[in-house]
Amino acid sequence: MNPTLRSAGLTCLKLLNEAGYEAWWVGGCVRDTLLSRPVQDVDVTTSALPEQTIVCFRNAGYPVIPTGLKHGTVTVMIQDIPIEVTTYRSDSDYQDHRHPESVRFTRSLWEDCARRDFTINALCWHPDLGLRDYFHGQRDLKNKVIACIGDPYQRFDEDALRILRALRFASTLGFALNLGTRQALFHQKELLRVLSAERIAREMEKMVVGLRWPEIFANNYEILAVLFPQLPALQSPQAIQKAFDAFRFCPPVTLPRLACFFLETEQTPLVYCIDQAQHWTGQLKFSNQNKKNLIQLVRYQNHPIPQDRVSLRLLIHELPDRFGEWIQLQQALNRLTPEQAAHLIAASEEIRGHDCLTLKQLAINGADLIAAGCPRPQISALLKQSLNAVMEDQIPNQKAALLRFVHQQRKPEHQE
């Protein structure tokens, strides 16, 4: 664990304890520490009521943000690190398969752990008191099992997001779903329809980069079909197999892994895959940039492998920020060996360092064309033509040669 994060988390426990309250690290930070995985943040559960937590930390001079008072959560800033502190609680009925109707604060750590999703996420730790493990989370960590706390049907009925979280943890941790949890997951899969697009997108992005994702996909694609019935990867046995094979050979990188959902087959022609990528990224409310990036990878999935400097230069120009991920996708599709991929990456780096690939690198600009008497409406098109000519080795990237080329390409003004 990052020493600064650990220090902030321990300070949080110390201040609450000195004020007379119980406090424990809980959830992912404990789980990942036991698994020797990187810890991204620390969550604290405490017997202190939210108002008492606020007073405790403000008296100690730390900023407190009331991020979720309704559910007993505040965020404390310690050494510029946000620590979420939540009061022990039990949840009432879940009316929308997502959020509890109300919460009841409690003095019982056991009750607080009993409301959580999976046994491996209900582990608590204190530097002096050690581990609290009420539901055999350590055993399931050792056996590499994802198991719900209590009745799995009830756990998924309470919060449908837990269905995707179960798949995500199985994928990223390399764990198996225990039998009861998997049966409940399939039985309750229709509940996924209540989830927000943002929540689905966040889980999918984490899920697909797990080392065990190919197996999770193969065994649970029917669950994804509830959310994305038109997904190209789910349209036929051939499409499912092609996606599975691509996932197996694709590095665990988000965009190439997501592109594997949109592979061309006889049943899913490229135009359908592009259309569905546009629809899918819109459905999940991707940013415009991420939408553009994924669609580019899908569109160029079958682009010929560059065989010479000119074709490689042109492809880098088309995919300036995604070329490395395009290479990874080609490896996933078995169109490039690791040696070929390494050669293309090295060649691309050399080209980026020496060749003209953008209008900024062109030896002429708009001001040069205006000075040469070019009509303003033609300038943008003439610059693009000049760049293409340079990239295709038709002319050198030299001002005099480019101005001669532009003069030849100019249209008489009366033709505009």
mmCIF file of N, CA and C in Angstrom, residues 16 19 21 23 33 46 77 93 102 106 160 188 217-218 226 238 269 295 306 325-326 346 348 351 355 377 385 392:
data_model
loop_
_atom_site.group_PDB
_atom_site.id
_atom_site.type_symbol
_atom_site.label_atom_id
_atom_site.label_comp_id
_atom_site.label_asym_id
_atom_site.label_seq_id
_atom_site.Cartn_x
_atom_site.Cartn_y
_atom_site.Cartn_z
ATOM 1 N N LEU A 16 -10.711 8.564 15.501
ATOM 2 C CA LEU A 16 -12.018 8.058 15.916
ATOM 3 C C LEU A 16 -11.903 7.274 17.231
ATOM 4 N N ALA A 19 -11.537 9.517 20.180
ATOM 5 C CA ALA A 19 -12.794 10.185 20.517
ATOM 6 C C ALA A 19 -13.801 9.227 21.149
ATOM 7 N N TYR A 21 -14.806 6.066 19.789
ATOM 8 C CA TYR A 21 -15.614 5.284 18.850
ATOM 9 C C TYR A 21 -14.817 4.095 18.295
ATOM 10 N N ALA A 23 -13.679 1.883 15.132
ATOM 11 C CA ALA A 23 -13.418 2.198 13.721
ATOM 12 C C ALA A 23 -12.539 1.106 13.118
ATOM 13 N N THR A 33 -5.219 -5.942 0.315
ATOM 14 C CA THR A 33 -4.000 -6.087 1.109
ATOM 15 C C THR A 33 -3.694 -7.561 1.362
ATOM 16 N N THR A 46 -17.451 2.812 11.152
ATOM 17 C CA THR A 46 -17.299 3.273 12.535
ATOM 18 C C THR A 46 -18.627 3.251 13.278
ATOM 19 N N MET A 77 -10.712 14.510 4.428
ATOM 20 C CA MET A 77 -9.473 14.749 3.696
ATOM 21 C C MET A 77 -8.300 14.738 4.675
ATOM 22 N N ASP A 93 -35.797 -2.513 3.392
ATOM 23 C CA ASP A 93 -36.164 -3.088 2.102
ATOM 24 C C ASP A 93 -35.648 -2.233 0.950
ATOM 25 N N SER A 102 -34.538 2.891 3.349
ATOM 26 C CA SER A 102 -33.983 3.716 4.423
ATOM 27 C C SER A 102 -32.861 2.923 5.081
ATOM 28 N N THR A 106 -26.500 1.589 13.545
ATOM 29 C CA THR A 106 -26.427 0.556 14.576
ATOM 30 C C THR A 106 -25.086 0.658 15.294
ATOM 31 N N ALA A 160 -29.257 -4.859 -7.937
ATOM 32 C CA ALA A 160 -28.930 -5.545 -9.189
ATOM 33 C C ALA A 160 -27.494 -5.292 -9.640
ATOM 34 N N GLN A 188 -31.589 -14.048 -11.463
ATOM 35 C CA GLN A 188 -31.967 -12.652 -11.237
ATOM 36 C C GLN A 188 -31.466 -11.711 -12.342
ATOM 37 N N PHE A 217 -16.574 -14.284 -19.818
ATOM 38 C CA PHE A 217 -17.419 -14.019 -20.984
ATOM 39 C C PHE A 217 -18.037 -15.311 -21.513
ATOM 40 N N ALA A 218 -17.215 -16.329 -21.687
ATOM 41 C CA ALA A 218 -17.709 -17.585 -22.260
ATOM 42 C C ALA A 218 -18.796 -18.219 -21.406
ATOM 43 N N VAL A 226 -28.829 -9.674 -21.700
ATOM 44 C CA VAL A 226 -29.970 -8.954 -21.120
ATOM 45 C C VAL A 226 -29.805 -7.452 -21.341
ATOM 46 N N GLN A 238 -20.764 -18.510 -33.891
ATOM 47 C CA GLN A 238 -19.515 -18.108 -34.544
ATOM 48 C C GLN A 238 -19.001 -16.801 -33.957
ATOM 49 N N PRO A 269 -21.716 -8.135 -40.339
ATOM 50 C CA PRO A 269 -20.826 -7.405 -41.251
ATOM 51 C C PRO A 269 -20.299 -6.128 -40.604
ATOM 52 N N ILE A 295 -14.909 3.543 -31.834
ATOM 53 C CA ILE A 295 -15.437 3.378 -33.193
ATOM 54 C C ILE A 295 -14.296 3.307 -34.207
ATOM 55 N N PRO A 306 0.202 -2.733 -42.649
ATOM 56 C CA PRO A 306 1.145 -1.944 -43.456
ATOM 57 C C PRO A 306 2.379 -2.765 -43.833
ATOM 58 N N GLU A 325 -3.034 0.616 -29.716
ATOM 59 C CA GLU A 325 -4.176 -0.235 -29.385
ATOM 60 C C GLU A 325 -4.669 -0.988 -30.624
ATOM 61 N N TRP A 326 -4.517 -0.371 -31.809
ATOM 62 C CA TRP A 326 -4.837 -1.090 -33.038
ATOM 63 C C TRP A 326 -3.914 -2.295 -33.188
ATOM 64 N N ALA A 346 8.170 -0.366 -33.344
ATOM 65 C CA ALA A 346 9.476 0.295 -33.483
ATOM 66 C C ALA A 346 9.502 1.186 -34.719
ATOM 67 N N SER A 348 6.951 2.561 -36.186
ATOM 68 C CA SER A 348 6.051 3.703 -35.984
ATOM 69 C C SER A 348 6.717 4.783 -35.136
ATOM 70 N N ILE A 351 9.054 6.666 -37.342
ATOM 71 C CA ILE A 351 8.305 7.546 -38.241
ATOM 72 C C ILE A 351 7.794 8.774 -37.495
ATOM 73 N N ASP A 355 9.072 11.850 -39.577
ATOM 74 C CA ASP A 355 8.239 12.130 -40.747
ATOM 75 C C ASP A 355 7.172 13.177 -40.452
ATOM 76 N N PRO A 377 -11.187 30.315 -49.432
ATOM 77 C CA PRO A 377 -12.020 29.105 -49.338
ATOM 78 C C PRO A 377 -11.290 27.826 -49.726
ATOM 79 N N GLN A 385 -4.436 18.395 -49.049
ATOM 80 C CA GLN A 385 -3.862 17.747 -50.233
ATOM 81 C C GLN A 385 -2.341 17.723 -50.157
ATOM 82 N N GLU A 392 2.530 10.492 -48.841
ATOM 83 C CA GLU A 392 2.610 9.457 -49.882
ATOM 84 C C GLU A 392 3.906 9.549 -50.686
#
